């Protein structure tokens, strides 16, 4: 049994976690053997291949409203050429019926992870996008290709800090010292 190469690592960031497994994924079309499983298997040798009219869609539906910090897409122009996306849009909403376009990304001959930050401006601060439904739309391919290859997609949420602090506070007064141990 040959080992397949693992996905090259994205930049390490303790401030995020991958939440793609917390969602239901669907595609607008797929060639047999090149579907959602290949899009999420962490193997750079496999890919999703669309098989239909443009635009090609990746639908990601969460069970609860999620804070989304970033979408990362692995593309390889050298291997996929005319199948490589050139223009990608990200849409967000509660369901597939109320989606709004929130970002458009133009890509030139990519080789590796394409990181798309999804931050909104709330109270003059950048906050992660909160959504139930995320859609990645492949609008155009390099060399006017018709179908697309996408090798991996990762969805990142901010890592929530540990709110439970089990440390014992320092003794600061004589009254506190009297109650600082258990009999």
Coordinates of N, CA and C in Angstrom, one line a residue:
X1 N 0.8 -1.2 0.0 CA 0.0 0.0 0.0 C 0.9 1.2 0.0
X2 N 0.7 2.1 -1.0 CA 1.5 3.3 -1.1 C 0.8 4.4 -0.2
X3 N 1.7 5.2 0.4 CA 1.2 6.3 1.2 C 1.0 7.5 0.3
X4 N -0.1 8.2 0.5 CA -0.4 9.4 -0.3 C 0.1 10.6 0.4
X5 N 0.6 11.6 -0.3 CA 1.1 12.8 0.3 C 0.0 13.5 1.1
X6 N 0.3 13.9 2.3 CA -0.6 14.7 3.1 C -0.7 16.1 2.6
X7 N -1.8 16.8 3.0 CA -2.0 18.1 2.6 C -0.9 19.0 3.2
X8 N -0.3 19.9 2.4 CA 0.7 20.8 2.9 C 0.0 21.6 4.0
X9 N 0.7 21.9 5.0 CA 0.2 22.6 6.1 C 0.0 24.1 5.8
X10 N -1.2 24.6 6.3 CA -1.4 26.0 6.3 C -0.6 26.6 7.4
X11 N -0.4 27.9 7.3 CA 0.3 28.6 8.4 C -0.3 28.3 9.7
X12 N 0.5 27.9 10.7 CA 0.0 27.6 12.0 C -0.6 28.8 12.7
X13 N -1.8 28.7 13.2 CA -2.4 29.8 13.9 C -3.3 29.2 15.0
X14 N -2.9 29.5 16.3 CA -3.6 29.0 17.4 C -4.9 29.7 17.6
X15 N -5.2 30.8 16.8 CA -6.4 31.5 17.0 C -7.5 31.0 16.1
X16 N -7.4 29.8 15.5 CA -8.5 29.3 14.6 C -8.5 27.8 14.7
X17 N -9.7 27.3 14.3 CA -9.9 25.8 14.3 C -10.7 25.5 13.1
X18 N -10.5 24.3 12.5 CA -11.2 23.9 11.3 C -12.5 23.3 11.7
X19 N -13.6 23.8 11.0 CA -15.0 23.5 11.4 C -15.7 22.8 10.2
X20 N -15.0 22.4 9.2 CA -15.7 21.8 8.1 C -16.5 20.6 8.4
X21 N -16.0 19.8 9.4 CA -16.7 18.6 9.7 C -18.0 18.8 10.5
X22 N -18.2 20.1 10.9 CA -19.5 20.4 11.6 C -20.6 20.8 10.6
X23 N -20.4 20.6 9.3 CA -21.3 21.1 8.3 C -21.7 19.9 7.4
X24 N -22.8 20.2 6.6 CA -23.2 19.3 5.6 C -22.7 19.9 4.2
X25 N -22.0 19.1 3.5 CA -21.4 19.6 2.2 C -22.2 19.1 1.0
X26 N -22.4 19.9 0.0 CA -23.1 19.5 -1.2 C -22.4 20.2 -2.4
X27 N -22.5 19.6 -3.6 CA -21.9 20.2 -4.8 C -22.9 20.4 -5.9
X28 N -22.7 21.3 -6.8 CA -23.7 21.5 -7.9 C -23.6 20.4 -8.8
X29 N -22.4 19.8 -9.0 CA -22.2 18.6 -9.9 C -20.9 18.0 -9.5
X30 N -20.7 16.7 -9.9 CA -19.4 16.1 -9.7 C -19.3 14.9 -10.7
X31 N -18.1 14.7 -11.2 CA -17.8 13.4 -11.9 C -17.7 12.3 -10.9
X32 N -18.1 11.1 -11.4 CA -18.1 9.9 -10.5 C -16.7 9.7 -9.9
X33 N -16.6 9.6 -8.6 CA -15.3 9.4 -7.9 C -14.5 10.6 -7.6
X34 N -15.1 11.8 -7.9 CA -14.5 13.1 -7.6 C -15.5 14.1 -7.0
X35 N -15.9 13.7 -5.8 CA -17.0 14.5 -5.1 C -16.5 15.1 -3.8
X36 N -17.4 15.2 -2.9 CA -17.2 15.8 -1.6 C -16.1 15.1 -0.8
X37 N -16.1 13.8 -0.8 CA -15.1 13.0 -0.1 C -13.7 13.3 -0.5
X38 N -13.5 13.5 -1.8 CA -12.1 13.9 -2.3 C -11.8 15.4 -1.9
X39 N -12.8 16.2 -1.8 CA -12.6 17.6 -1.5 C -12.2 17.8 0.0
X40 N -12.5 16.8 0.8 CA -12.3 16.9 2.3 C -11.3 15.9 2.8
X41 N -10.6 15.1 2.0 CA -9.8 14.0 2.5 C -8.4 14.3 2.9
X42 N -8.0 15.5 2.8 CA -6.6 15.9 3.2 C -5.5 15.3 2.2
X43 N -5.9 14.9 1.1 CA -5.0 14.3 0.1 C -4.9 15.2 -1.1
X44 N -3.7 15.7 -1.4 CA -3.5 16.6 -2.5 C -3.5 16.0 -3.9
X45 N -3.6 14.6 -3.9 CA -3.7 13.9 -5.2 C -5.1 13.7 -5.6
X46 N -6.1 14.0 -4.8 CA -7.5 13.8 -5.1 C -8.1 15.2 -5.2
X47 N -9.2 15.3 -5.9 CA -9.9 16.6 -6.1 C -11.3 16.4 -6.4
X48 N -12.1 17.5 -6.3 CA -13.5 17.5 -6.8 C -13.4 18.0 -8.2
X49 N -14.1 17.3 -9.1 CA -14.2 17.7 -10.5 C -15.7 17.9 -10.8
X50 N -16.0 19.2 -11.2 CA -17.4 19.5 -11.6 C -17.7 18.8 -12.9
X51 N -19.0 18.7 -13.1 CA -19.5 18.1 -14.4 C -20.8 18.7 -14.7
X52 N -20.8 19.9 -15.2 CA -22.0 20.6 -15.5 C -21.8 22.0 -15.9
X53 N -22.9 22.8 -16.0 CA -22.8 24.2 -16.4 C -22.3 25.1 -15.3
X54 N -21.7 26.2 -15.7 CA -21.2 27.1 -14.8 C -22.3 28.0 -14.3
X55 N -22.2 28.6 -13.1 CA -21.1 28.5 -12.2 C -21.2 27.2 -11.4
X56 N -20.1 26.8 -10.9 CA -20.0 25.6 -10.1 C -20.1 26.0 -8.6
X57 N -20.8 25.2 -7.8 CA -21.1 25.6 -6.4 C -20.6 24.5 -5.4
X58 N -20.1 25.0 -4.3 CA -19.8 24.2 -3.1 C -20.7 24.8 -2.0
X59 N -21.7 24.0 -1.6 CA -22.6 24.5 -0.5 C -22.1 23.9 0.8
X60 N -22.1 24.7 1.9 CA -21.6 24.3 3.2 C -22.7 24.8 4.2
X61 N -23.4 23.9 4.7 CA -24.5 24.2 5.6 C -24.2 23.7 7.0
X62 N -24.2 24.7 8.0 CA -23.9 24.4 9.4 C -25.2 24.1 10.1
X63 N -25.2 23.4 11.2 CA -26.3 23.0 12.0 C -26.7 24.2 12.9
X64 N -25.8 25.1 13.2 CA -26.0 26.3 14.0 C -25.3 27.4 13.4
X65 N -25.6 28.6 13.8 CA -24.9 29.8 13.3 C -23.5 29.8 13.7
X66 N -22.6 29.8 12.8 CA -21.1 29.7 13.1 C -20.4 31.0 12.8
X67 N -19.4 31.2 13.6 CA -18.5 32.4 13.3 C -17.4 31.8 12.4
X68 N -17.3 32.4 11.2 CA -16.3 31.9 10.2 C -15.3 33.0 10.0
X69 N -14.0 32.6 10.2 CA -12.9 33.6 10.1 C -12.2 33.5 8.7
X70 N -12.2 32.3 8.1 CA -11.4 32.2 6.9 C -11.9 30.9 6.1
X71 N -11.8 31.0 4.8 CA -12.0 29.9 3.9 C -10.6 29.7 3.2
X72 N -10.1 28.5 3.2 CA -8.8 28.2 2.6 C -9.1 27.1 1.5
X73 N -8.6 27.4 0.3 CA -8.8 26.5 -0.9 C -7.4 26.1 -1.4
X74 N -7.2 24.8 -1.7 CA -6.0 24.4 -2.2 C -6.2 24.2 -3.7
X75 N -5.3 24.9 -4.5 CA -5.4 24.8 -6.0 C -4.0 24.5 -6.5
X76 N -3.9 23.9 -7.7 CA -2.6 23.6 -8.3 C -2.7 23.8 -9.8
X77 N -2.3 25.0 -10.3 CA -2.4 25.3 -11.7 C -1.5 24.4 -12.5
X78 N -0.3 24.0 -12.0 CA 0.6 23.2 -12.8 C 0.0 21.8 -13.2
X79 N -0.8 21.2 -12.3 CA -1.4 19.9 -12.5 C -2.8 20.1 -13.2
X80 N -3.5 21.1 -12.9 CA -4.9 21.2 -13.4 C -5.2 22.2 -14.5
X81 N -4.2 23.0 -14.8 CA -4.3 24.0 -16.0 C -5.7 24.6 -16.2
X82 N -6.4 24.2 -17.3 CA -7.7 24.9 -17.6 C -8.8 24.6 -16.6
X83 N -8.6 23.6 -15.7 CA -9.5 23.2 -14.7 C -9.4 24.1 -13.4
X84 N -8.3 24.9 -13.4 CA -8.0 25.7 -12.2 C -8.9 27.0 -12.1
X85 N -9.6 27.2 -11.0 CA -10.4 28.4 -10.9 C -9.6 29.7 -11.1
X86 N -10.2 30.7 -11.8 CA -9.6 32.0 -11.9 C -10.4 33.1 -11.1
X87 N -11.7 32.8 -10.9 CA -12.5 33.8 -10.2 C -13.4 33.0 -9.3
X88 N -13.4 33.3 -8.0 CA -14.2 32.7 -7.0 C -15.0 33.7 -6.2
X89 N -16.2 33.4 -5.9 CA -17.0 34.3 -5.1 C -17.4 33.5 -3.8
X90 N -17.6 34.2 -2.7 CA -18.1 33.6 -1.5 C -19.5 34.3 -1.2
X91 N -20.5 33.4 -0.9 CA -21.8 33.9 -0.6 C -22.2 33.4 0.8
X92 N -23.0 34.1 1.5 CA -23.4 33.8 2.9 C -24.9 34.1 3.1
X93 N -25.5 33.3 4.0 CA -26.9 33.5 4.3 C -27.4 32.5 5.3
X94 N -28.7 32.5 5.5 CA -29.3 31.5 6.4 C -29.7 30.2 5.7
X95 N -30.1 30.3 4.4 CA -30.4 29.2 3.6 C -29.8 29.5 2.2
X96 N -30.0 28.5 1.3 CA -29.6 28.7 -0.1 C -30.4 29.8 -0.8
X97 N -31.5 30.2 -0.2 CA -32.5 31.1 -0.9 C -32.2 32.6 -0.6
X98 N -31.4 32.9 0.4 CA -31.2 34.3 0.8 C -29.7 34.7 0.8
X99 N -28.9 34.0 0.0 CA -27.5 34.3 0.0 C -27.1 35.7 -0.6
X100 N -26.1 36.2 0.0 CA -25.5 37.5 -0.4 C -24.1 37.3 -0.7
X101 N -23.6 37.9 -1.8 CA -22.2 37.8 -2.1 C -21.4 38.7 -1.2
X102 N -20.4 38.1 -0.5 CA -19.6 38.9 0.4 C -18.2 39.1 0.0
X103 N -17.7 38.3 -1.0 CA -16.3 38.4 -1.4 C -16.1 37.8 -2.8
X104 N -15.3 38.5 -3.6 CA -14.9 38.0 -4.9 C -13.4 37.9 -4.9
X105 N -12.8 36.8 -5.3 CA -11.4 36.6 -5.3 C -10.9 36.3 -6.8
X106 N -10.0 37.1 -7.3 CA -9.4 36.8 -8.6 C -8.1 36.1 -8.3
X107 N -7.8 35.0 -9.0 CA -6.6 34.2 -8.8 C -5.8 34.0 -10.1
X108 N -4.5 34.2 -10.0 CA -3.7 34.0 -11.1 C -2.7 32.8 -10.9
X109 N -2.9 31.8 -11.7 CA -2.1 30.6 -11.7 C -1.6 30.1 -10.3
X110 N -2.6 29.8 -9.5 CA -2.2 29.4 -8.1 C -1.5 28.1 -7.9
X111 N -0.7 28.0 -6.9 CA -0.1 26.7 -6.6 C 0.0 26.7 -5.0
X112 N -1.0 26.1 -4.4 CA -1.0 26.0 -2.9 C -2.3 26.5 -2.3
X113 N -2.2 26.9 -1.1 CA -3.4 27.3 -0.4 C -3.7 28.8 -0.7
X114 N -5.0 29.1 -1.0 CA -5.5 30.4 -1.2 C -6.3 30.7 0.0
X115 N -6.0 31.7 0.8 CA -6.7 32.1 2.0 C -7.6 33.2 1.8
X116 N -8.9 33.1 2.1 CA -9.8 34.1 1.9 C -10.4 34.5 3.3
X117 N -10.0 35.6 3.8 CA -10.5 36.1 5.2 C -12.0 36.5 5.0
X118 N -12.8 36.1 6.0 CA -14.2 36.5 6.0 C -14.5 37.3 7.3
X119 N -14.0 38.5 7.3 CA -14.3 39.3 8.5 C -15.2 40.5 8.1
X120 N -16.1 40.8 9.1 CA -17.0 41.9 8.9 C -16.7 43.0 9.9
X121 N -17.1 44.2 9.5 CA -16.8 45.4 10.4 C -18.0 45.6 11.3
X122 N -17.9 45.3 12.6 CA -18.9 45.5 13.6 C -18.4 46.4 14.6
X123 N -19.0 47.5 14.9 CA -18.6 48.5 15.9 C -17.2 48.9 15.7
X124 N -16.8 49.2 14.5 CA -15.4 49.6 14.1 C -14.4 48.6 14.5
X125 N -14.8 47.3 14.6 CA -13.8 46.2 14.9 C -14.1 45.1 13.9
X126 N -13.1 44.4 13.5 CA -13.3 43.3 12.5 C -13.7 42.1 13.3
X127 N -14.8 41.5 12.9 CA -15.3 40.3 13.6 C -15.5 39.3 12.5
X128 N -15.5 38.0 12.9 CA -15.7 36.9 12.0 C -17.2 37.0 11.5
X129 N -17.4 36.5 10.3 CA -18.7 36.4 9.7 C -19.5 35.3 10.4
X130 N -20.7 35.7 10.8 CA -21.6 34.7 11.4 C -22.7 34.2 10.4
X131 N -22.7 32.9 10.2 CA -23.6 32.4 9.1 C -24.1 31.0 9.4
X132 N -25.2 30.6 8.8 CA -25.6 29.2 8.8 C -25.2 28.5 7.5
X133 N -25.1 29.3 6.4 CA -24.9 28.7 5.1 C -23.8 29.5 4.3
X134 N -22.8 28.8 3.8 CA -21.7 29.4 3.1 C -21.7 28.7 1.7
X135 N -21.5 29.5 0.7 CA -21.4 29.0 -0.7 C -20.2 29.5 -1.4
X136 N -19.4 28.6 -1.9 CA -18.2 28.9 -2.7 C -18.6 28.8 -4.2
X137 N -18.5 29.9 -4.9 CA -19.0 29.9 -6.3 C -17.8 30.0 -7.2
X138 N -17.6 29.1 -8.1 CA -16.5 29.1 -9.1 C -17.1 29.7 -10.3
X139 N -16.7 31.0 -10.6 CA -17.3 31.8 -11.7 C -16.5 31.6 -13.0
X140 N -15.2 31.4 -13.0 CA -14.4 31.3 -14.2 C -13.2 30.5 -14.0
X141 N -12.7 29.8 -15.0 CA -11.5 29.0 -15.0 C -10.4 29.6 -15.8
X142 N -9.2 29.2 -15.6 CA -8.1 29.6 -16.4 C -8.3 29.1 -17.8
X143 N -7.7 29.7 -18.8 CA -7.8 29.3 -20.2 C -9.2 29.0 -20.7
X144 N -10.2 29.7 -20.1 CA -11.6 29.6 -20.4 C -12.1 28.1 -20.3
X145 N -11.6 27.4 -19.3 CA -12.0 26.0 -19.0 C -13.5 26.0 -18.6
X146 N -14.1 24.8 -18.8 CA -15.5 24.6 -18.5 C -15.7 24.0 -17.1
X147 N -15.1 22.9 -16.8 CA -15.2 22.3 -15.5 C -14.0 22.7 -14.6
X148 N -14.1 22.3 -13.3 CA -13.1 22.8 -12.4 C -12.5 21.6 -11.5
X149 N -11.3 21.8 -11.1 CA -10.7 20.9 -10.1 C -10.4 21.8 -8.8
X150 N -10.9 21.3 -7.7 CA -10.5 21.9 -6.4 C -10.0 20.8 -5.5
X151 N -8.8 20.9 -5.0 CA -8.2 19.8 -4.3 C -8.5 19.7 -2.9
X152 N -8.7 20.8 -2.2 CA -9.1 20.8 -0.8 C -9.8 22.1 -0.4
X153 N -10.7 22.1 0.5 CA -11.3 23.3 1.1 C -11.4 23.1 2.6
X154 N -10.9 24.1 3.3 CA -11.0 24.2 4.8 C -11.8 25.4 5.2
X155 N -12.6 25.3 6.3 CA -13.3 26.4 6.8 C -12.8 26.6 8.2
X156 N -12.4 27.8 8.6 CA -11.9 28.1 9.9 C -12.8 29.1 10.7
X157 N -12.9 28.7 11.9 CA -13.6 29.5 12.9 C -12.6 30.0 13.9
X158 N -12.9 31.2 14.6 CA -11.9 31.6 15.6 C -12.0 30.6 16.8
X159 N -10.8 30.3 17.4 CA -10.7 29.5 18.5 C -11.2 30.2 19.7
X160 N -12.2 29.6 20.4 CA -12.8 30.2 21.6 C -11.9 30.0 22.8
X161 N -11.7 31.1 23.5 CA -10.8 30.9 24.7 C -11.4 30.0 25.8
X162 N -10.6 29.4 26.5 CA -11.1 28.5 27.6 C -11.7 29.4 28.7
X163 N -13.0 29.3 28.9 CA -13.6 30.3 29.9 C -13.5 29.7 31.3
X164 N -13.2 28.5 31.5 CA -13.1 27.9 32.9 C -11.7 28.1 33.4
X165 N -11.6 28.7 34.5 CA -10.3 28.9 35.1 C -10.3 28.2 36.4
X166 N -9.6 27.0 36.4 CA -9.6 26.2 37.6 C -8.4 26.4 38.5
X167 N -7.7 27.5 38.3 CA -6.6 27.8 39.2 C -7.0 28.3 40.5
X168 N -6.3 28.1 41.5 CA -6.6 28.5 42.9 C -6.0 29.9 43.1
X169 N -6.8 30.9 43.5 CA -6.3 32.2 43.7 C -5.3 32.3 44.9
X170 N -4.5 33.2 44.9 CA -3.5 33.4 46.0 C -4.2 33.9 47.3
X171 N -3.7 33.4 48.4 CA -4.3 33.8 49.7 C -3.8 35.2 50.0
X172 N -4.8 36.1 50.2 CA -4.4 37.6 50.4 C -4.8 38.2 51.7
X173 N -5.7 37.5 52.5 CA -6.1 38.1 53.8 C -6.2 37.0 54.8
X174 N -6.1 37.3 56.1 CA -6.2 36.3 57.1 C -7.5 35.5 57.1
X175 N -8.6 36.2 56.8 CA -9.9 35.5 56.7 C -9.9 34.4 55.6
X176 N -9.3 34.8 54.5 CA -9.2 33.9 53.3 C -8.3 32.7 53.7
X177 N -7.3 33.0 54.4 CA -6.3 31.9 54.8 C -7.0 30.9 55.7
X178 N -8.0 31.3 56.6 CA -8.7 30.4 57.5 C -9.5 29.4 56.7
X179 N -10.0 29.8 55.5 CA -10.9 28.9 54.7 C -10.2 28.4 53.5
X180 N -8.9 28.4 53.4 CA -8.2 28.0 52.2 C -7.9 26.5 52.1
X181 N -8.2 25.7 53.1 CA -8.0 24.3 53.0 C -9.3 23.5 53.3
X182 N -9.3 22.3 52.9 CA -10.4 21.4 53.1 C -10.1 20.5 54.3
X183 N -11.0 20.3 55.2 CA -10.8 19.4 56.3 C -10.7 18.0 55.9

